[in-house]
Amino acid sequence: MRVLLVEDDAMLGESVRRGLRQLGHAVDWVEDGKAVEHALTGGPYEVVLLDLGLPVKSGMEVLRDLRRRGDRVPVLIRTRSPTAWRASTPARTTTS
């Protein structure tokens, strides 16, 4: 499986990349949201492992851009911050 790993933490990124490669996957690793654009020009990925807390361009911006251009690659999101997801998504209201 071809995997795009988007992770700015060097220790975590190296560990994930090593583990996935040991399982037989091809892994390309980029460390900021802007680098994702360049990586995606290299061909299709079967999955993207995406950190939300990225420098240069946030993980949510990366995901929005992917979907806006019609790319339906599966994306697994991870973050260290329990509030990062909530802070990056629009508030939802419900009516009774």
MMTF fields as JSON, N, C-alpha, C and O atoms, coordinates in Angstrom:
{
  "mmtfVersion": "1.0.0",
  "mmtfProducer": "UNKNOWN",
  "numBonds": 383,
  "numAtoms": 384,
  "numGroups": 96,
  "numChains": 1,
  "numModels": 1,
  "chainsPerModel": [1],
  "groupsPerChain": [96],
  "chainIdList": ["A"],
  "bondAtomList": [4, 2, 8, 6, 12, 10, 16, 14, 20, 18, 24, 22, 28, 26, 32, 30, 36, 34, 40, 38, 44, 42, 48, 46, 52, 50, 56, 54, 60, 58, 64, 62, 68, 66, 72, 70, 76, 74, 80, 78, 84, 82, 88, 86, 92, 90, 96, 94, 100, 98, 104, 102, 108, 106, 112, 110, 116, 114, 120, 118, 124, 122, 128, 126, 132, 130, 136, 134, 140, 138, 144, 142, 148, 146, 152, 150, 156, 154, 160, 158, 164, 162, 168, 166, 172, 170, 176, 174, 180, 178, 184, 182, 188, 186, 192, 190, 196, 194, 200, 198, 204, 202, 208, 206, 212, 210, 216, 214, 220, 218, 224, 222, 228, 226, 232, 230, 236, 234, 240, 238, 244, 242, 248, 246, 252, 250, 256, 254, 260, 258, 264, 262, 268, 266, 272, 270, 276, 274, 280, 278, 284, 282, 288, 286, 292, 290, 296, 294, 300, 298, 304, 302, 308, 306, 312, 310, 316, 314, 320, 318, 324, 322, 328, 326, 332, 330, 336, 334, 340, 338, 344, 342, 348, 346, 352, 350, 356, 354, 360, 358, 364, 362, 368, 366, 372, 370, 376, 374, 380, 378],
  "bondOrderList": [1, 1, 1, 1, 1, 1, 1, 1, 1, 1, 1, 1, 1, 1, 1, 1, 1, 1, 1, 1, 1, 1, 1, 1, 1, 1, 1, 1, 1, 1, 1, 1, 1, 1, 1, 1, 1, 1, 1, 1, 1, 1, 1, 1, 1, 1, 1, 1, 1, 1, 1, 1, 1, 1, 1, 1, 1, 1, 1, 1, 1, 1, 1, 1, 1, 1, 1, 1, 1, 1, 1, 1, 1, 1, 1, 1, 1, 1, 1, 1, 1, 1, 1, 1, 1, 1, 1, 1, 1, 1, 1, 1, 1, 1, 1],
  "groupList": [{"groupName": "MET", "atomNameList": ["N", "CA", "C", "O"], "elementList": ["N", "C", "C", "O"], "formalChargeList": [0, 0, 0, 0], "bondAtomList": [1, 0, 2, 1, 3, 2], "bondOrderList": [1, 1, 2], "singleLetterCode": "M", "chemCompType": "L-PEPTIDE LINKING"}, {"groupName": "ARG", "atomNameList": ["N", "CA", "C", "O"], "elementList": ["N", "C", "C", "O"], "formalChargeList": [0, 0, 0, 0], "bondAtomList": [1, 0, 2, 1, 3, 2], "bondOrderList": [1, 1, 2], "singleLetterCode": "R", "chemCompType": "L-PEPTIDE LINKING"}, {"groupName": "VAL", "atomNameList": ["N", "CA", "C", "O"], "elementList": ["N", "C", "C", "O"], "formalChargeList": [0, 0, 0, 0], "bondAtomList": [1, 0, 2, 1, 3, 2], "bondOrderList": [1, 1, 2], "singleLetterCode": "V", "chemCompType": "L-PEPTIDE LINKING"}, {"groupName": "LEU", "atomNameList": ["N", "CA", "C", "O"], "elementList": ["N", "C", "C", "O"], "formalChargeList": [0, 0, 0, 0], "bondAtomList": [1, 0, 2, 1, 3, 2], "bondOrderList": [1, 1, 2], "singleLetterCode": "L", "chemCompType": "L-PEPTIDE LINKING"}, {"groupName": "GLU", "atomNameList": ["N", "CA", "C", "O"], "elementList": ["N", "C", "C", "O"], "formalChargeList": [0, 0, 0, 0], "bondAtomList": [1, 0, 2, 1, 3, 2], "bondOrderList": [1, 1, 2], "singleLetterCode": "E", "chemCompType": "L-PEPTIDE LINKING"}, {"groupName": "ASP", "atomNameList": ["N", "CA", "C", "O"], "elementList": ["N", "C", "C", "O"], "formalChargeList": [0, 0, 0, 0], "bondAtomList": [1, 0, 2, 1, 3, 2], "bondOrderList": [1, 1, 2], "singleLetterCode": "D", "chemCompType": "L-PEPTIDE LINKING"}, {"groupName": "ALA", "atomNameList": ["N", "CA", "C", "O"], "elementList": ["N", "C", "C", "O"], "formalChargeList": [0, 0, 0, 0], "bondAtomList": [1, 0, 2, 1, 3, 2], "bondOrderList": [1, 1, 2], "singleLetterCode": "A", "chemCompType": "L-PEPTIDE LINKING"}, {"groupName": "GLY", "atomNameList": ["N", "CA", "C", "O"], "elementList": ["N", "C", "C", "O"], "formalChargeList": [0, 0, 0, 0], "bondAtomList": [1, 0, 2, 1, 3, 2], "bondOrderList": [1, 1, 2], "singleLetterCode": "G", "chemCompType": "PEPTIDE LINKING"}, {"groupName": "SER", "atomNameList": ["N", "CA", "C", "O"], "elementList": ["N", "C", "C", "O"], "formalChargeList": [0, 0, 0, 0], "bondAtomList": [1, 0, 2, 1, 3, 2], "bondOrderList": [1, 1, 2], "singleLetterCode": "S", "chemCompType": "L-PEPTIDE LINKING"}, {"groupName": "GLN", "atomNameList": ["N", "CA", "C", "O"], "elementList": ["N", "C", "C", "O"], "formalChargeList": [0, 0, 0, 0], "bondAtomList": [1, 0, 2, 1, 3, 2], "bondOrderList": [1, 1, 2], "singleLetterCode": "Q", "chemCompType": "L-PEPTIDE LINKING"}, {"groupName": "HIS", "atomNameList": ["N", "CA", "C", "O"], "elementList": ["N", "C", "C", "O"], "formalChargeList": [0, 0, 0, 0], "bondAtomList": [1, 0, 2, 1, 3, 2], "bondOrderList": [1, 1, 2], "singleLetterCode": "H", "chemCompType": "L-PEPTIDE LINKING"}, {"groupName": "TRP", "atomNameList": ["N", "CA", "C", "O"], "elementList": ["N", "C", "C", "O"], "formalChargeList": [0, 0, 0, 0], "bondAtomList": [1, 0, 2, 1, 3, 2], "bondOrderList": [1, 1, 2], "singleLetterCode": "W", "chemCompType": "L-PEPTIDE LINKING"}, {"groupName": "LYS", "atomNameList": ["N", "CA", "C", "O"], "elementList": ["N", "C", "C", "O"], "formalChargeList": [0, 0, 0, 0], "bondAtomList": [1, 0, 2, 1, 3, 2], "bondOrderList": [1, 1, 2], "singleLetterCode": "K", "chemCompType": "L-PEPTIDE LINKING"}, {"groupName": "THR", "atomNameList": ["N", "CA", "C", "O"], "elementList": ["N", "C", "C", "O"], "formalChargeList": [0, 0, 0, 0], "bondAtomList": [1, 0, 2, 1, 3, 2], "bondOrderList": [1, 1, 2], "singleLetterCode": "T", "chemCompType": "L-PEPTIDE LINKING"}, {"groupName": "PRO", "atomNameList": ["N", "CA", "C", "O"], "elementList": ["N", "C", "C", "O"], "formalChargeList": [0, 0, 0, 0], "bondAtomList": [1, 0, 2, 1, 3, 2], "bondOrderList": [1, 1, 2], "singleLetterCode": "P", "chemCompType": "L-PEPTIDE LINKING"}, {"groupName": "TYR", "atomNameList": ["N", "CA", "C", "O"], "elementList": ["N", "C", "C", "O"], "formalChargeList": [0, 0, 0, 0], "bondAtomList": [1, 0, 2, 1, 3, 2], "bondOrderList": [1, 1, 2], "singleLetterCode": "Y", "chemCompType": "L-PEPTIDE LINKING"}, {"groupName": "ILE", "atomNameList": ["N", "CA", "C", "O"], "elementList": ["N", "C", "C", "O"], "formalChargeList": [0, 0, 0, 0], "bondAtomList": [1, 0, 2, 1, 3, 2], "bondOrderList": [1, 1, 2], "singleLetterCode": "I", "chemCompType": "L-PEPTIDE LINKING"}],
  "groupTypeList": [0, 1, 2, 3, 3, 2, 4, 5, 5, 6, 0, 3, 7, 4, 8, 2, 1, 1, 7, 3, 1, 9, 3, 7, 10, 6, 2, 5, 11, 2, 4, 5, 7, 12, 6, 2, 4, 10, 6, 3, 13, 7, 7, 14, 15, 4, 2, 2, 3, 3, 5, 3, 7, 3, 14, 2, 12, 8, 7, 0, 4, 2, 3, 1, 5, 3, 1, 1, 1, 7, 5, 1, 2, 14, 2, 3, 16, 1, 13, 1, 8, 14, 13, 6, 11, 1, 6, 8, 13, 14, 6, 1, 13, 13, 13, 8],
  "groupIdList": [1, 2, 3, 4, 5, 6, 7, 8, 9, 10, 11, 12, 13, 14, 15, 16, 17, 18, 19, 20, 21, 22, 23, 24, 25, 26, 27, 28, 29, 30, 31, 32, 33, 34, 35, 36, 37, 38, 39, 40, 41, 42, 43, 44, 45, 46, 47, 48, 49, 50, 51, 52, 53, 54, 55, 56, 57, 58, 59, 60, 61, 62, 63, 64, 65, 66, 67, 68, 69, 70, 71, 72, 73, 74, 75, 76, 77, 78, 79, 80, 81, 82, 83, 84, 85, 86, 87, 88, 89, 90, 91, 92, 93, 94, 95, 96],
  "secStructList": [7, 3, 3, 3, 3, 3, 7, 7, 7, 2, 2, 2, 2, 2, 2, 2, 2, 2, 2, 2, 2, 2, 6, 6, 7, 3, 3, 3, 3, 3, 1, 1, 2, 2, 2, 2, 2, 2, 2, 2, 6, 6, 7, 7, 7, 1, 3, 3, 3, 3, 3, 1, 1, 7, 1, 1, 1, 7, 2, 2, 2, 2, 2, 2, 2, 2, 2, 2, 6, 6, 7, 7, 7, 7, 3, 3, 3, 3, 7, 1, 7, 6, 6, 2, 2, 2, 2, 2, 1, 7, 7, 7, 7, 7, 7, 7],
  "xCoordList": [0.84, 0.0, 0.894, 1.897, 0.545, 1.298, 0.645, -0.535, 1.429, 0.937, 1.651, 2.868, 0.878, 1.458, 1.317, 0.206, 2.436, 2.488, 2.768, 3.776, 1.874, 2.031, 2.158, 1.165, 3.391, 3.677, 4.891, 5.944, 4.747, 5.864, 6.762, 7.859, 6.331, 7.154, 8.117, 7.693, 9.421, 10.42, 10.453, 10.553, 10.372, 10.443, 9.22, 9.356, 8.057, 6.834, 6.791, 6.447, 7.145, 7.132, 8.062, 7.695, 9.257, 10.216, 9.715, 9.869, 9.123, 8.598, 7.463, 7.428, 6.547, 5.413, 5.915, 5.507, 6.802, 7.343, 8.045, 7.822, 8.884, 9.613, 8.639, 8.79, 7.645, 6.676, 5.897, 5.695, 5.462, 4.707, 5.58, 5.121, 6.816, 7.73, 8.013, 8.109, 8.147, 8.362, 7.17, 7.315, 5.993, 4.797, 4.653, 3.694, 5.608, 5.622, 4.99, 4.764, 4.697, 4.067, 5.114, 6.189, 4.796, 5.633, 5.164, 3.985, 6.076, 5.702, 6.487, 7.717, 5.774, 6.379, 6.002, 4.84, 6.993, 6.772, 7.085, 8.178, 6.119, 6.341, 6.044, 5.27, 6.666, 6.591, 5.786, 5.705, 5.188, 4.31, 3.2, 3.293, 2.155, 0.972, 1.215, 0.587, 2.108, 2.402, 3.096, 2.868, 3.932, 4.657, 3.723, 4.092, 2.536, 1.562, 1.231, 1.139, 1.052, 0.716, 1.752, 1.403, 3.014, 4.086, 4.077, 4.233, 3.897, 3.898, 2.786, 2.973, 1.635, 0.496, 0.688, -0.017, 1.628, 1.898, 2.667, 2.774, 3.208, 3.985, 3.151, 3.704, 1.86, 1.014, 0.044, 0.117, -0.859, -1.921, -1.427, -0.53, -2.043, -1.818, -3.078, -4.187, -2.895, -4.051, -4.614, -5.777, -3.784, -4.234, -3.28, -2.089, -3.847, -3.053, -3.206, -4.324, -2.084, -2.085, -1.754, -0.631, -2.714, -2.623, -2.679, -3.626, -1.655, -1.632, -2.36, -2.139, -3.21, -3.908, -3.012, -3.147, -2.106, -1.281, 0.006, 1.078, -0.085, 1.077, 1.537, 0.727, 2.83, 3.298, 2.97, 2.684, 3.011, 2.825, 1.366, 0.803, 0.753, -0.638, -1.232, -0.674, -2.348, -2.927, -3.425, -3.688, -3.545, -4.08, -5.496, -5.848, -6.32, -7.689, -7.692, -8.519, -6.781, -6.672, -6.26, -6.773, -5.341, -4.909, -6.106, -6.329, -6.868, -8.03, -9.074, -9.607, -9.362, -10.331, -9.882, -10.688, -8.598, -8.086, -8.192, -8.545, -7.885, -8.034, -9.461, -9.69, -10.406, -11.807, -12.345, -13.151, -11.922, -12.372, -11.967, -12.695, -10.812, -10.394, -10.872, -10.505, -11.696, -12.305, -11.49, -11.85, -10.411, -9.585, -10.269, -10.465, -10.621, -11.345, -10.464, -10.964, -9.163, -8.263, -8.696, -9.024, -8.702, -9.016, -7.967, -6.769, -8.436, -7.54, -7.781, -8.904, -6.719, -6.762, -6.16, -5.019, -6.928, -6.493, -6.009, -6.6, -4.898, -4.402, -3.988, -3.614, -4.068, -3.63, -3.285, -3.831, -2.39, -2.052, -3.07, -3.289, -3.682, -4.563, -6.015, -6.552, -6.656, -8.062, -8.971, -10.111, -8.507, -9.35, -9.056, -9.779, -8.021, -7.648, -8.76, -9.043, -9.385, -10.462, -11.629, -12.159, -12.026, -13.152, -12.86, -13.741, -11.652, -11.291, -11.219, -11.346, -11.019, -10.855, -12.115, -12.108, -13.18, -14.437, -15.465, -15.462, -16.337, -17.333, -18.315, -18.628, -18.779, -19.763, -21.042, -21.453, -21.65, -22.912, -24.01, -23.832, -25.121, -26.266, -27.367, -27.487, -28.162, -29.283, -30.559, -30.565, -31.61, -32.912, -33.836, -33.759, -34.699, -35.618, -36.97, -37.874],
  "yCoordList": [-1.164, 0.0, 1.239, 1.278, 2.233, 3.483, 4.47, 4.794, 4.944, 5.781, 7.127, 7.194, 8.201, 9.519, 9.84, 9.97, 9.966, 10.301, 11.792, 12.285, 12.507, 13.949, 14.186, 14.187, 14.388, 14.475, 15.366, 15.145, 16.382, 17.293, 16.872, 17.41, 15.944, 15.461, 14.4, 13.326, 14.717, 13.833, 12.449, 11.447, 12.384, 11.093, 10.227, 9.043, 10.815, 10.08, 9.697, 8.567, 10.648, 10.365, 9.226, 8.343, 9.244, 8.175, 6.828, 5.815, 6.805, 5.554, 4.989, 3.792, 5.851, 5.396, 4.919, 3.863, 5.7, 5.303, 3.95, 3.074, 3.782, 2.511, 1.345, 0.301, 1.532, 0.467, 0.084, -1.098, 1.088, 0.8, 0.122, -0.779, 0.543, -0.093, -1.538, -2.404, -1.806, -3.185, -4.071, -5.281, -3.46, -4.208, -4.318, -4.906, -3.75, -3.885, -2.744, -2.871, -1.635, -0.499, 0.475, 0.613, 1.145, 2.224, 3.509, 3.855, 4.22, 5.397, 6.613, 6.59, 7.674, 8.971, 9.841, 9.887, 10.53, 11.313, 12.774, 13.105, 13.654, 15.094, 15.695, 15.137, 16.84, 17.381, 18.666, 19.218, 19.153, 20.311, 20.26, 19.557, 21.017, 20.973, 21.416, 20.9, 22.356, 22.841, 21.765, 21.679, 20.952, 19.895, 18.805, 18.051, 18.722, 17.728, 17.971, 17.025, 19.226, 19.557, 18.99, 18.403, 19.168, 18.649, 17.12, 16.513, 16.505, 15.034, 14.428, 13.386, 15.081, 14.533, 14.58, 13.882, 15.388, 15.419, 14.181, 13.909, 13.424, 12.224, 10.991, 9.911, 11.119, 9.971, 9.682, 10.293, 8.759, 8.504, 7.74, 6.901, 8.063, 7.349, 6.575, 6.977, 5.47, 4.68, 5.164, 4.913, 5.863, 6.435, 7.568, 7.548, 8.552, 9.644, 9.59, 9.574, 9.562, 9.656, 11.109, 11.555, 11.846, 13.3, 13.8, 13.519, 14.541, 15.235, 16.564, 17.241, 16.944, 18.226, 19.406, 20.477, 19.232, 20.332, 20.476, 20.144, 20.964, 21.081, 22.531, 23.451, 22.742, 24.083, 24.44, 23.56, 25.69, 26.264, 26.219, 27.25, 25.052, 24.877, 23.78, 22.686, 24.06, 23.096, 21.834, 21.817, 20.793, 19.541, 19.681, 19.052, 20.497, 20.704, 21.427, 21.125, 22.372, 23.038, 22.037, 22.071, 21.159, 20.113, 19.252, 18.992, 18.813, 17.963, 18.695, 18.134, 19.933, 20.722, 20.845, 20.68, 21.134, 21.267, 19.956, 19.953, 18.844, 17.536, 17.322, 16.943, 17.567, 17.325, 18.325, 17.956, 19.555, 20.573, 20.223, 20.512, 19.605, 19.244, 17.847, 17.344, 17.232, 15.959, 14.729, 13.624, 14.886, 13.737, 13.008, 13.584, 11.772, 10.973, 9.946, 8.945, 10.183, 9.279, 9.186, 10.207, 7.995, 7.881, 8.618, 8.526, 9.35, 10.123, 9.707, 9.778, 9.273, 8.983, 10.175, 10.555, 10.764, 11.978, 11.632, 10.814, 12.289, 12.152, 13.528, 14.408, 13.68, 14.924, 14.687, 13.784, 15.484, 15.396, 16.115, 15.742, 17.123, 17.986, 17.528, 17.4, 17.281, 16.872, 17.985, 17.716, 19.223, 20.325, 20.743, 21.57, 20.196, 20.601, 20.313, 21.139, 19.165, 18.819, 19.771, 20.307, 19.982, 20.862, 22.283, 22.947, 22.753, 24.123, 24.314, 25.44, 23.244, 23.384, 23.077, 23.179, 22.709, 22.419, 23.486, 23.993, 23.822, 24.844, 24.365, 23.179, 25.297, 24.955, 24.471, 24.985, 23.499, 22.969, 23.272, 23.155, 23.656, 23.917, 22.947, 22.498, 22.632, 21.739, 22.476, 23.361, 22.099, 22.706, 21.615, 20.46, 22.005, 21.021, 21.131, 20.379],
  "zCoordList": [0.0, 0.0, 0.0, 0.712, -0.779, -0.818, 0.149, 0.019, 1.118, 2.205, 2.179, 2.007, 2.351, 2.569, 4.046, 4.559, 4.718, 6.131, 6.254, 5.748, 6.928, 7.117, 8.617, 9.345, 9.067, 10.506, 10.724, 10.125, 11.586, 11.829, 12.988, 13.136, 13.794, 14.905, 14.362, 13.936, 14.381, 13.771, 14.402, 13.693, 15.721, 16.395, 16.053, 15.744, 16.11, 15.792, 14.315, 13.967, 13.453, 12.016, 11.645, 10.869, 12.194, 11.898, 12.406, 11.724, 13.586, 14.146, 13.293, 13.005, 12.897, 12.071, 10.715, 10.231, 10.104, 8.796, 8.888, 8.052, 9.89, 10.058, 10.231, 9.597, 11.089, 11.332, 10.082, 9.804, 9.333, 8.108, 7.059, 6.356, 6.953, 5.997, 6.384, 5.515, 7.679, 8.124, 7.773, 7.598, 7.671, 7.272, 5.755, 5.256, 5.03, 3.58, 2.813, 1.61, 3.466, 2.796, 2.279, 2.863, 1.19, 0.67, 1.335, 1.254, 1.991, 2.77, 2.317, 2.279, 1.975, 1.734, 2.925, 3.327, 3.487, 4.702, 4.43, 3.972, 4.714, 4.634, 6.001, 6.779, 6.29, 7.636, 7.779, 8.877, 6.696, 6.838, 5.802, 4.795, 6.07, 5.215, 3.792, 2.868, 3.599, 2.249, 1.414, 0.207, 2.037, 1.323, 0.798, -0.103, 1.349, 0.88, -0.589, -1.371, -0.961, -2.348, -3.313, -4.337, -2.983, -3.832, -3.855, -4.914, -2.699, -2.619, -3.466, -4.093, -3.483, -4.221, -5.735, -6.465, -6.217, -7.654, -8.099, -9.295, -7.126, -7.435, -7.705, -7.908, -7.714, -8.001, -6.878, -5.812, -7.113, -6.13, -4.897, -4.971, -3.779, -2.525, -2.182, -2.535, -1.497, -1.08, 0.244, 0.562, 1.019, 2.286, 2.689, 2.378, 3.39, 3.956, 5.472, 5.986, 6.187, 7.649, 7.969, 7.73, 8.503, 8.597, 10.031, 10.765, 10.415, 11.697, 11.504, 10.5, 12.434, 12.319, 12.672, 12.08, 13.62, 14.098, 13.32, 13.825, 12.101, 11.227, 11.096, 11.217, 10.851, 10.536, 9.085, 8.273, 8.776, 7.443, 6.999, 6.63, 7.03, 6.603, 7.473, 7.559, 8.112, 9.057, 8.368, 7.165, 9.155, 8.634, 8.111, 7.114, 8.767, 8.283, 6.936, 6.075, 6.748, 5.449, 4.371, 3.253, 4.713, 3.777, 3.385, 2.202, 4.372, 4.098, 3.259, 2.302, 3.61, 2.82, 1.368, 0.452, 1.155, -0.206, -0.982, -2.161, -0.315, -0.966, -1.452, -2.601, -0.572, -0.911, -1.934, -2.789, -1.86, -2.826, -4.244, -5.194, -4.388, -5.747, -6.162, -7.223, -5.308, -5.667, -5.318, -5.725, -4.583, -4.194, -3.035, -1.965, -3.244, -2.249, -1.555, -1.041, -1.537, -0.841, 0.628, 1.231, 1.208, 2.634, 3.463, 3.194, 4.475, 5.339, 6.782, 7.282, 7.443, 8.871, 9.584, 9.32, 10.489, 11.177, 12.571, 13.276, 12.955, 14.316, 14.806, 14.031, 16.104, 16.71, 18.166, 18.8, 18.692, 20.107, 20.965, 22.117, 20.425, 21.202, 21.114, 20.014, 22.249, 22.205, 21.72, 21.34, 21.721, 21.26, 19.826, 19.272, 19.216, 17.857, 16.858, 15.991, 16.97, 16.036, 16.225, 15.252, 17.456, 17.745, 17.285, 16.738, 17.494, 17.136, 15.627, 15.145, 14.878, 13.445, 12.657, 11.431, 13.319, 12.633, 13.001, 14.123, 12.066, 12.363, 13.444, 13.539, 14.232, 15.268, 14.608, 13.568, 15.21, 14.694, 15.689, 16.902, 15.161, 16.041, 15.694, 14.554, 16.679, 16.456, 16.825, 17.68, 16.177, 16.494, 17.003, 16.583, 17.906, 18.483, 17.876, 18.242]
}
